[in-house]
C-alpha atoms as a PDB file:
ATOM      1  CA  UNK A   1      92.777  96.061  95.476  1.00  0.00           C
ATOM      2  CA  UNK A   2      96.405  95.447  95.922  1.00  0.00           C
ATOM      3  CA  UNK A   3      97.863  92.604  94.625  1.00  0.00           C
ATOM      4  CA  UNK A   4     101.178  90.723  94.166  1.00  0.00           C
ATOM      5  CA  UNK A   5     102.206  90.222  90.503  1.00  0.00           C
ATOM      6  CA  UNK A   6     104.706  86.371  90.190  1.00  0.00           C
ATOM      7  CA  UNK A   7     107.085  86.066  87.833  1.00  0.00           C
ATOM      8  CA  UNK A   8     107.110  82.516  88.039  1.00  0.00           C
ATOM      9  CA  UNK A   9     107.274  80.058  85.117  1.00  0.00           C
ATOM     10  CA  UNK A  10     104.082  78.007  85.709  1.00  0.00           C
ATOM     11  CA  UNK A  11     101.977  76.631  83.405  1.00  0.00           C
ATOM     12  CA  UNK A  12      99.145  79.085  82.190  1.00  0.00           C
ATOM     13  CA  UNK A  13      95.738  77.516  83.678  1.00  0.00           C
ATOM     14  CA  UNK A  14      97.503  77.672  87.162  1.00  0.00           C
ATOM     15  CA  UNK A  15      96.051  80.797  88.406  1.00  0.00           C
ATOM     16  CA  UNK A  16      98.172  82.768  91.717  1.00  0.00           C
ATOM     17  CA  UNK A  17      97.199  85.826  94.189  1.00  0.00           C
ATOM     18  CA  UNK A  18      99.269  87.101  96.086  1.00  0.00           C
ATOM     19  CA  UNK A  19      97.396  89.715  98.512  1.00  0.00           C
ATOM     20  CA  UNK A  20      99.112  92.741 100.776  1.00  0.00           C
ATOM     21  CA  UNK A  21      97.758  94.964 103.535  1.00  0.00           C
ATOM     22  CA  UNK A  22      96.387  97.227 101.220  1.00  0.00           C
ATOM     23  CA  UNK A  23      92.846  97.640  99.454  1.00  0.00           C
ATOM     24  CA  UNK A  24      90.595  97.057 103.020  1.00  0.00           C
ATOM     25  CA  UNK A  25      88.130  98.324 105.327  1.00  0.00           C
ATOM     26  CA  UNK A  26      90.075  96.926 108.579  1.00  0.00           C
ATOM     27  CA  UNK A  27      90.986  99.675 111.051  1.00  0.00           C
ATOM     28  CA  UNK A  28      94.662 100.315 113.262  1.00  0.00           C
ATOM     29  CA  UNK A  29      96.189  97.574 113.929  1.00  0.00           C
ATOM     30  CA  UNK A  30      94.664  95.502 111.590  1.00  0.00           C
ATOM     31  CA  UNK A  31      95.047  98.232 108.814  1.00  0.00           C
ATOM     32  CA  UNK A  32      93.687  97.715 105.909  1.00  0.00           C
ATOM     33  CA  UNK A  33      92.810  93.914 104.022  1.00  0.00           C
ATOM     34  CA  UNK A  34      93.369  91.451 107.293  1.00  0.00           C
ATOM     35  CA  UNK A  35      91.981  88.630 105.745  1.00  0.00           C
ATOM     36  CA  UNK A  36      92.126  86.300 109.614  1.00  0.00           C
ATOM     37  CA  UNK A  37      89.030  85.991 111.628  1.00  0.00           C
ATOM     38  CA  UNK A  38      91.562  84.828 114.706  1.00  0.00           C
ATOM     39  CA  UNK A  39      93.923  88.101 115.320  1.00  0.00           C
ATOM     40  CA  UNK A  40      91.038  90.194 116.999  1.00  0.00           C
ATOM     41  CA  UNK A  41      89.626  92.095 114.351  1.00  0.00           C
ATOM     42  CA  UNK A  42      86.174  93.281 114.234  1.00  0.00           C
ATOM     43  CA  UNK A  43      84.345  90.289 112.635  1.00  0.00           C
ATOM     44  CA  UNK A  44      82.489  92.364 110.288  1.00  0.00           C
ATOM     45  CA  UNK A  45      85.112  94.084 108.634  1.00  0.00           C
ATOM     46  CA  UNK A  46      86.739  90.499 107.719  1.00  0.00           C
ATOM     47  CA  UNK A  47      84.057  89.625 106.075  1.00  0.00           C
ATOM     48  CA  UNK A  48      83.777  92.635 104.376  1.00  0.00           C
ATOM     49  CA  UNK A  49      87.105  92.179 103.240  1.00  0.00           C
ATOM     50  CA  UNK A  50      86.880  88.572 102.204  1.00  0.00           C
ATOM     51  CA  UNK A  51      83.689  89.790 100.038  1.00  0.00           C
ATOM     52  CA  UNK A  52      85.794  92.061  98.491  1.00  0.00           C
ATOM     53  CA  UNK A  53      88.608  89.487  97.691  1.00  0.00           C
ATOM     54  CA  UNK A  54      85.869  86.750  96.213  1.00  0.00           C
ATOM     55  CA  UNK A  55      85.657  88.785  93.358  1.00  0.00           C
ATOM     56  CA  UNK A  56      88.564  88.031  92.128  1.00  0.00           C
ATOM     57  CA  UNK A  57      88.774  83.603  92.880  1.00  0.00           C
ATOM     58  CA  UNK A  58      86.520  81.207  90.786  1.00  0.00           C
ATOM     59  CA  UNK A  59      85.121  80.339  94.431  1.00  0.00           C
ATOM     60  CA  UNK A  60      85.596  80.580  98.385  1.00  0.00           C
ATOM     61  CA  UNK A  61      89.133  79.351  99.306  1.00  0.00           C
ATOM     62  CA  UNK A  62      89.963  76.763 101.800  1.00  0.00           C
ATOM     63  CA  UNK A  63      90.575  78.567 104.636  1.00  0.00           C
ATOM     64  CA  UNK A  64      92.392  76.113 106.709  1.00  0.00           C
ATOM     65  CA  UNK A  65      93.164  76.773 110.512  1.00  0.00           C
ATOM     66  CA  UNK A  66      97.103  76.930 110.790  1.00  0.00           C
ATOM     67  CA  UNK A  67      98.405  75.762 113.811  1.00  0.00           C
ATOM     68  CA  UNK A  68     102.154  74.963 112.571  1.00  0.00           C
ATOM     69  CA  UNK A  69     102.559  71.339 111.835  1.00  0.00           C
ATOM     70  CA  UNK A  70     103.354  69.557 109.357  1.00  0.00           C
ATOM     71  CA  UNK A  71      99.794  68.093 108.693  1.00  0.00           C
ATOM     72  CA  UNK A  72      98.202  68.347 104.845  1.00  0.00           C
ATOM     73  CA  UNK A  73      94.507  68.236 103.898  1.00  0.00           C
ATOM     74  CA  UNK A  74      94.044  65.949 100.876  1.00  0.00           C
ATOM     75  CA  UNK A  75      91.303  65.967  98.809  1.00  0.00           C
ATOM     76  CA  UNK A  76      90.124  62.771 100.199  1.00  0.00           C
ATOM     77  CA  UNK A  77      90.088  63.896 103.946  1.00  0.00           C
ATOM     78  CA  UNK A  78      88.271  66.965 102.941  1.00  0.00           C
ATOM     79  CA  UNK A  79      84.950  64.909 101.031  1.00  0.00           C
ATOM     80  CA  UNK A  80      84.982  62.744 104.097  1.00  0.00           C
ATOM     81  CA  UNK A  81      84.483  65.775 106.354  1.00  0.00           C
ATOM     82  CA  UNK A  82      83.167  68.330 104.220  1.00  0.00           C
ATOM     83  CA  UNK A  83      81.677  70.413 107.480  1.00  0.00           C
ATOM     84  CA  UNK A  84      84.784  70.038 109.080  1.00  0.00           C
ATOM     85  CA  UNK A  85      87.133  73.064 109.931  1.00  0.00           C
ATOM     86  CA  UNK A  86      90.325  72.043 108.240  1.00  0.00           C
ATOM     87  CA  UNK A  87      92.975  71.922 110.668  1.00  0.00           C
ATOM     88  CA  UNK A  88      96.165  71.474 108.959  1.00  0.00           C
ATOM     89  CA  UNK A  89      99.324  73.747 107.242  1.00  0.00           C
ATOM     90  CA  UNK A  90      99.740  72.475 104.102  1.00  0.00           C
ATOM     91  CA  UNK A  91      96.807  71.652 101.515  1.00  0.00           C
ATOM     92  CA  UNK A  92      97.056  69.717  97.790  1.00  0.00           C
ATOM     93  CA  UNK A  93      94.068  69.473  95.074  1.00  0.00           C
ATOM     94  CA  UNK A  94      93.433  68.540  91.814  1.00  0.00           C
ATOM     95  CA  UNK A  95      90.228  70.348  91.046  1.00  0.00           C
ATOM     96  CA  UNK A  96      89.846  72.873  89.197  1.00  0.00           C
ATOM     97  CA  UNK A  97      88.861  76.195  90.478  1.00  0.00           C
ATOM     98  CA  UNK A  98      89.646  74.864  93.958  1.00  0.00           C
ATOM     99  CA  UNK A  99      91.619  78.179  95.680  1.00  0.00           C
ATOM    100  CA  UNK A 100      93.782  76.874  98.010  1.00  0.00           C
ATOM    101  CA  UNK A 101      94.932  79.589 100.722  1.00  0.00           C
ATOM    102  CA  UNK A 102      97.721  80.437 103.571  1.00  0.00           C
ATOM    103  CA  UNK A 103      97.526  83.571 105.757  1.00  0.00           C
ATOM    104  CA  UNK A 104     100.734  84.648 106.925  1.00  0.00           C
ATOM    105  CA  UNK A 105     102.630  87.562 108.462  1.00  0.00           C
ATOM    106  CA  UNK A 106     106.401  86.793 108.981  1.00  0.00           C
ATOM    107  CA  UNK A 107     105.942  83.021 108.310  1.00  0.00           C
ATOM    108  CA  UNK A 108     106.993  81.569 104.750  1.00  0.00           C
ATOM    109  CA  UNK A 109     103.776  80.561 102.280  1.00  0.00           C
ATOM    110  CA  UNK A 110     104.668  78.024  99.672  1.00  0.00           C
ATOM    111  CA  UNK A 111     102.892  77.496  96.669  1.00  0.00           C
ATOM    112  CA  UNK A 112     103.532  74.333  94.164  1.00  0.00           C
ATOM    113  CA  UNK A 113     102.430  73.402  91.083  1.00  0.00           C
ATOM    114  CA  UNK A 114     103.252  70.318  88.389  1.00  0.00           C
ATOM    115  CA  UNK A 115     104.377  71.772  84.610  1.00  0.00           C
ATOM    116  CA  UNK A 116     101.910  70.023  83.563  1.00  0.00           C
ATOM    117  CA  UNK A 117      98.831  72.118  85.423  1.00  0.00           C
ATOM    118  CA  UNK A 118      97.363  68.891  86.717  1.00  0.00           C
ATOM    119  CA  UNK A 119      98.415  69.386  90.965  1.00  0.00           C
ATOM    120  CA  UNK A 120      98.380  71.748  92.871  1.00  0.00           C
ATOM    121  CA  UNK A 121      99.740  72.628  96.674  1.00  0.00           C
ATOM    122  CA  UNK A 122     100.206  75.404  99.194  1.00  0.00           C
ATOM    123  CA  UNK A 123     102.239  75.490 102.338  1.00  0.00           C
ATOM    124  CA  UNK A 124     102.462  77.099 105.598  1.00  0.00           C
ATOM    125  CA  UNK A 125     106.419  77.221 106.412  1.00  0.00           C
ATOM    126  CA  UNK A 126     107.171  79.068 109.719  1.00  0.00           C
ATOM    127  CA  UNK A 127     110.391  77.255 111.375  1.00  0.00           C
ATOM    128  CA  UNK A 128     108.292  74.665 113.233  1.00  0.00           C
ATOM    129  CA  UNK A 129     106.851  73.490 110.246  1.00  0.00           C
ATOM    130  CA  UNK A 130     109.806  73.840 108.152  1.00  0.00           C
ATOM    131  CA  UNK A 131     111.886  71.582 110.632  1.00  0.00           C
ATOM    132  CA  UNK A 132     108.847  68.955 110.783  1.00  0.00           C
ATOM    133  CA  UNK A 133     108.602  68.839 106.878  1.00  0.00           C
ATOM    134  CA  UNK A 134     105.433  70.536 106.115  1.00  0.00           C
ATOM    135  CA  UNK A 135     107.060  70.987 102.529  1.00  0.00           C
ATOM    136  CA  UNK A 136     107.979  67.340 102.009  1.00  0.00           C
ATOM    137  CA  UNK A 137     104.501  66.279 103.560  1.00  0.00           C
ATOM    138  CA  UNK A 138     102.811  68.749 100.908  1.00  0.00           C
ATOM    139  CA  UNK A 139     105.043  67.222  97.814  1.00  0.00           C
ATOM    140  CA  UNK A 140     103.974  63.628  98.797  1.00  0.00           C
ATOM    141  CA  UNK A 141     100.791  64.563  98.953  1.00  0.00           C
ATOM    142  CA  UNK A 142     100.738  66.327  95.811  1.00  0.00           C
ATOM    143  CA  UNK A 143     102.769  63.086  94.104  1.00  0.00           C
ATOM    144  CA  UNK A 144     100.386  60.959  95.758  1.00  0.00           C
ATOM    145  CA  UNK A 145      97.409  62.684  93.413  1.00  0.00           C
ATOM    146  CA  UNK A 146      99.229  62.306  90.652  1.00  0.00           C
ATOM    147  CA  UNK A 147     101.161  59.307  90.574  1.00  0.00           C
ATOM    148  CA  UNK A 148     102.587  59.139  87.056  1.00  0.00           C
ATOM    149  CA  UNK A 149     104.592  62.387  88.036  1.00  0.00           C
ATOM    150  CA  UNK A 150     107.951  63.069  90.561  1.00  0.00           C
ATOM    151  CA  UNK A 151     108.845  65.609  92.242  1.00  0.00           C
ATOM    152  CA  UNK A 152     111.277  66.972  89.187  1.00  0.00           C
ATOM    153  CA  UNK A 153     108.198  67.787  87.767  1.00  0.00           C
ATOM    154  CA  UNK A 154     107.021  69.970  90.508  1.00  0.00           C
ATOM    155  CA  UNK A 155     108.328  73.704  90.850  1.00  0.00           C
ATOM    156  CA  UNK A 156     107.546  75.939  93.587  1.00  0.00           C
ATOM    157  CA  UNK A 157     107.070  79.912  94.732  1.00  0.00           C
ATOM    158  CA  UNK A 158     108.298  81.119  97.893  1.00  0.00           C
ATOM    159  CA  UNK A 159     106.352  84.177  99.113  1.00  0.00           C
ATOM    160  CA  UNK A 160     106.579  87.372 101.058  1.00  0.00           C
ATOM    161  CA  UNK A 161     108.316  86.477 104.282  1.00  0.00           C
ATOM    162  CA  UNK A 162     110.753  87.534 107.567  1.00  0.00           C
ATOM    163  CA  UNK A 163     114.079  88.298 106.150  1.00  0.00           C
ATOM    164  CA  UNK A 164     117.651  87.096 107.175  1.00  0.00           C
ATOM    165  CA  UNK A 165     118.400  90.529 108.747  1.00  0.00           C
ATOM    166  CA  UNK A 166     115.582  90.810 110.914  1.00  0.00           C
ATOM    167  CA  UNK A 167     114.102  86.886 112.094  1.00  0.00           C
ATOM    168  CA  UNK A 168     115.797  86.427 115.555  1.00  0.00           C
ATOM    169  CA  UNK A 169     115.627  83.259 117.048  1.00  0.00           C
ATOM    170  CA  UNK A 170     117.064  81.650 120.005  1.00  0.00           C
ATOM    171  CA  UNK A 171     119.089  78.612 120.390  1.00  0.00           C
ATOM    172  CA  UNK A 172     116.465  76.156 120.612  1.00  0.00           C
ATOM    173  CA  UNK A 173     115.466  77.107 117.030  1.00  0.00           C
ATOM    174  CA  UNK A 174     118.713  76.025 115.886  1.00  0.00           C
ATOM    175  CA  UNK A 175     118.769  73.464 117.940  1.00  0.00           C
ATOM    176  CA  UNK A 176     115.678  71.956 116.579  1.00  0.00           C
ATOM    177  CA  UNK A 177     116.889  71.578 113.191  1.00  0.00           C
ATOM    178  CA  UNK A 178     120.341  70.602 113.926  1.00  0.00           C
ATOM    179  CA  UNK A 179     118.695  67.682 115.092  1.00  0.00           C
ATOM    180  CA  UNK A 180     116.063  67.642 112.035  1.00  0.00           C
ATOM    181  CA  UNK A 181     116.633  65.063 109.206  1.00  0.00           C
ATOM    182  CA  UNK A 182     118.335  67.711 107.431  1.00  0.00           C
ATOM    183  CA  UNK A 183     120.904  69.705 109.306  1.00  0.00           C
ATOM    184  CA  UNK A 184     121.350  73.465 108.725  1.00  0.00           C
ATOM    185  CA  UNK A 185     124.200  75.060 106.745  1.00  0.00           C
ATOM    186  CA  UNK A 186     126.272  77.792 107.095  1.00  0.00           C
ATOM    187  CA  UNK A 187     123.930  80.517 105.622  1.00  0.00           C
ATOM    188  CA  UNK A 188     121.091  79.364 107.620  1.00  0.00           C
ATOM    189  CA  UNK A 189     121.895  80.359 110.870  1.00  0.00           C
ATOM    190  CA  UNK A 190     124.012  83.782 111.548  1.00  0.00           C
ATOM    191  CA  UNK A 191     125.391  83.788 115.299  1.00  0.00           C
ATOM    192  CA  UNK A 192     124.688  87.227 116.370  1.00  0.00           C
ATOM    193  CA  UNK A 193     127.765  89.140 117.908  1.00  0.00           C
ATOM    194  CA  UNK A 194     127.241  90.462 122.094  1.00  0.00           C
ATOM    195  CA  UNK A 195     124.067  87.711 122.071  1.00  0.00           C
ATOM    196  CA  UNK A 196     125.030  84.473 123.260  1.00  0.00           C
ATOM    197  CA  UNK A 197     122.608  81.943 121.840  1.00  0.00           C
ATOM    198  CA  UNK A 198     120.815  84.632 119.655  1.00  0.00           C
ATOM    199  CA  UNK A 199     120.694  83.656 115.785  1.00  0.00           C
ATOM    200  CA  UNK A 200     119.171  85.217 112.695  1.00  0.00           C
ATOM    201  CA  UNK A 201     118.131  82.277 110.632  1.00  0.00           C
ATOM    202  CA  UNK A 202     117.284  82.582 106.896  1.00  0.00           C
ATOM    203  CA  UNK A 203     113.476  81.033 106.196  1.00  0.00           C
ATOM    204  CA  UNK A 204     114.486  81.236 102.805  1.00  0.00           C
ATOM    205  CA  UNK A 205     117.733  79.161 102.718  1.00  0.00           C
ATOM    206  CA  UNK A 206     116.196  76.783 104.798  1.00  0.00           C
ATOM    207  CA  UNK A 207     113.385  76.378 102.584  1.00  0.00           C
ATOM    208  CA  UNK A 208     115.173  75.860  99.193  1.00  0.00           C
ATOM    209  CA  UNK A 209     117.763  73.293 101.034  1.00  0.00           C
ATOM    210  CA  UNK A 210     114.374  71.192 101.953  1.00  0.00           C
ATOM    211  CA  UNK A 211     113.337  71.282  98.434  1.00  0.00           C
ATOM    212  CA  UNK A 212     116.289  70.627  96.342  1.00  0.00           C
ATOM    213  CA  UNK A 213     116.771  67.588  99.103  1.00  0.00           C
ATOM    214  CA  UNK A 214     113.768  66.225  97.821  1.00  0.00           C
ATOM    215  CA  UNK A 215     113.925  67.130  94.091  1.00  0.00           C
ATOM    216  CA  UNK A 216     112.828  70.761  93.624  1.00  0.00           C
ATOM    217  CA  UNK A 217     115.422  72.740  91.722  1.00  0.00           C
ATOM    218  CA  UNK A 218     112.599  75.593  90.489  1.00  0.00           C
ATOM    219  CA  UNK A 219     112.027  77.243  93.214  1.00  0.00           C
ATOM    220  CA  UNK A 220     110.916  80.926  92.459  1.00  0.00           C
ATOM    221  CA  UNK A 221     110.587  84.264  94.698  1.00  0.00           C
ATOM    222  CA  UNK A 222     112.061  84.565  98.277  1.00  0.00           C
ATOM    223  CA  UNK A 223     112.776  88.491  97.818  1.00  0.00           C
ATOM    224  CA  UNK A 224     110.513  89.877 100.093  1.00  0.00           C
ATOM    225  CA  UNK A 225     110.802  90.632 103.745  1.00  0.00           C
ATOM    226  CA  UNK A 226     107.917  91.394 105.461  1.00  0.00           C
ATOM    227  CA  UNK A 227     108.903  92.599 108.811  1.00  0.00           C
ATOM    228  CA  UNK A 228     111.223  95.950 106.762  1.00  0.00           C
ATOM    229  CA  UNK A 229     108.050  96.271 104.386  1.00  0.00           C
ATOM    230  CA  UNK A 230     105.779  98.149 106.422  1.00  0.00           C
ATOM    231  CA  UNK A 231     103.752  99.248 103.476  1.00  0.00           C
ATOM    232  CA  UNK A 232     102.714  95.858 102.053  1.00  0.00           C
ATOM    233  CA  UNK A 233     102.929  93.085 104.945  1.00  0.00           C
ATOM    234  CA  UNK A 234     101.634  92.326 107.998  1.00  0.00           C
ATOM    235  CA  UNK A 235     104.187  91.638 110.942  1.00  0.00           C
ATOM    236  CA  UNK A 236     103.875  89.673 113.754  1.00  0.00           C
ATOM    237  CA  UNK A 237     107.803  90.335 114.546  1.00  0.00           C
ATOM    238  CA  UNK A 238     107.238  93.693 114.114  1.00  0.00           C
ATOM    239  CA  UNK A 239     104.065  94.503 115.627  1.00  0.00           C
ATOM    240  CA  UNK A 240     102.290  91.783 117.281  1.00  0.00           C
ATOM    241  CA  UNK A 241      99.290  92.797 117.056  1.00  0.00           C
ATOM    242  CA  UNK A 242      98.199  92.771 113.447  1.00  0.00           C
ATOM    243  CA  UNK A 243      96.413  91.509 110.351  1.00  0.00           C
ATOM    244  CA  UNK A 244      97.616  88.315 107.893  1.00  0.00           C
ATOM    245  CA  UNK A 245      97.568  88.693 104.480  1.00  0.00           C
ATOM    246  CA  UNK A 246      97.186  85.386 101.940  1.00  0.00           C
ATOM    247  CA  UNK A 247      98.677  83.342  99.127  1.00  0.00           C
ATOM    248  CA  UNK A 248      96.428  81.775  96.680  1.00  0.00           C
ATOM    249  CA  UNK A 249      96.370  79.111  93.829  1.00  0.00           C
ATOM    250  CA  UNK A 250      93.672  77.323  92.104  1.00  0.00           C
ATOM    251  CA  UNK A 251      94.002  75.684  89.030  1.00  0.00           C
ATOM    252  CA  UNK A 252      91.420  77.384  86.306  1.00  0.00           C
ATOM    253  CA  UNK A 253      89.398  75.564  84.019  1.00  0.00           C
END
């Protein structure tokens, strides 16, 4: 298998995968560990690849479906509704050898984690649910597990995602988080030259500016771009039709 290796100062028993294209069975487009059972790929080979990742997680992930909100399953929600598909983009636990998972392919996947091991979170950040506060929904809830810590005791890990030179958006993207609680800055949004209302926005930037606003000055990784890294990512930008690969933490017993 191929994996993703974080250099990211978190305390040992908090355990991280990171997974690329690489390592499957999945055939063109979908080429080679799509780890989504909603992008058209053959069910079987899915499964064949999620048996092949499940050897290296204490136990199944949470698979959550992502639908780009800012909604977070809690652990609470989840033992009310344990037969429930979990509909939601952000997810927070404090038991251990729960995996918590996001699929992406362009879109920004957040993991957290207190320096003290005892909370975990993960978080789905494409610019919907960055401008609806997926990220400060998933601290809360995090904080809200763990009351006798803040958010200065949180640090977080921004993963593979669409670059500043290649995520075009439009001018209702900018739009929406000009009017957002927390208003874009200069390096956020590039006006493109010959394209009136045509921006290349910076996932990354925005990301970090939402974090620090709320407490988080660790905030690790954010030097990937998956759309130029053919290789290694998935890309909806880039291809359309294609596979997601997934972020994982659990913290290990």
């Amino acid at each position: 298998m191929n994996f993703i290796k974080l250099d990211w100062d978190a305390p040992p028993q908090i355990h991280v995968l990171m997974s690329t294209r690489l390592g499957g069975v999945s055939q063109p487009p979908y080429d080679t560990f799509n780890l989504a059972e909603h992008v058209g790929d053959k069910p079987e080979y899915v499964a064949q690849n999620r048996h092949l990742l499940r050897a290296y997680l204490p136990s199944e992930p949470l698979w959550l479906k992502q639908i780009h909100s800012s909604i977070v399953s809690t652990p609470a929600e989840r033992s009310s509704h344990p037969n429930l598909l979990i509909v939601a983009d952000g997810v927070v636990t404090t038991k251990p050898d729960e995996v918590l998972a996001i699929m992406t392919a362009d879109c920004l996947p957040v993991l957290f984690a207190a320096n003290d091991g005892s909370v975990i979170g993960a978080a789905h950040a494409g610019w919907r649910g960055l401008s609806s506060g997926v990220l400060e929904n998933t601290v809360d809830a995090m904080l809200s597990l763990s009351p006798h810590l803040s958010s200065a005791d949180l640090l977080a890990y921004m993963g593979p995602a669409i670059g500043p030179s290649c995520y075009e958006v439009g001018e209702d993207v900018f739009k929406t988080f000009q009017e957002s609680s927390i208003k874009p800055n200069g390096n956020d949004f590039v006006a493109i030259p010959n394209k009136n209302g045509k921006y290349l926005v910076n996932l990354y930037s925005l990301a970090k500016a939402r974090l620090k606003l709320v407490g988080i000055d660790r905030v690790d990784g954010g030097g990937s771009c998956t759309y130029l890294d053919q290789e290694r990512f998935f890309s909806y930008r880039r291809n359309g039709i294609t596979g997601r690969f997934a972020s994982f933490i659990w913290i290990a017993k």
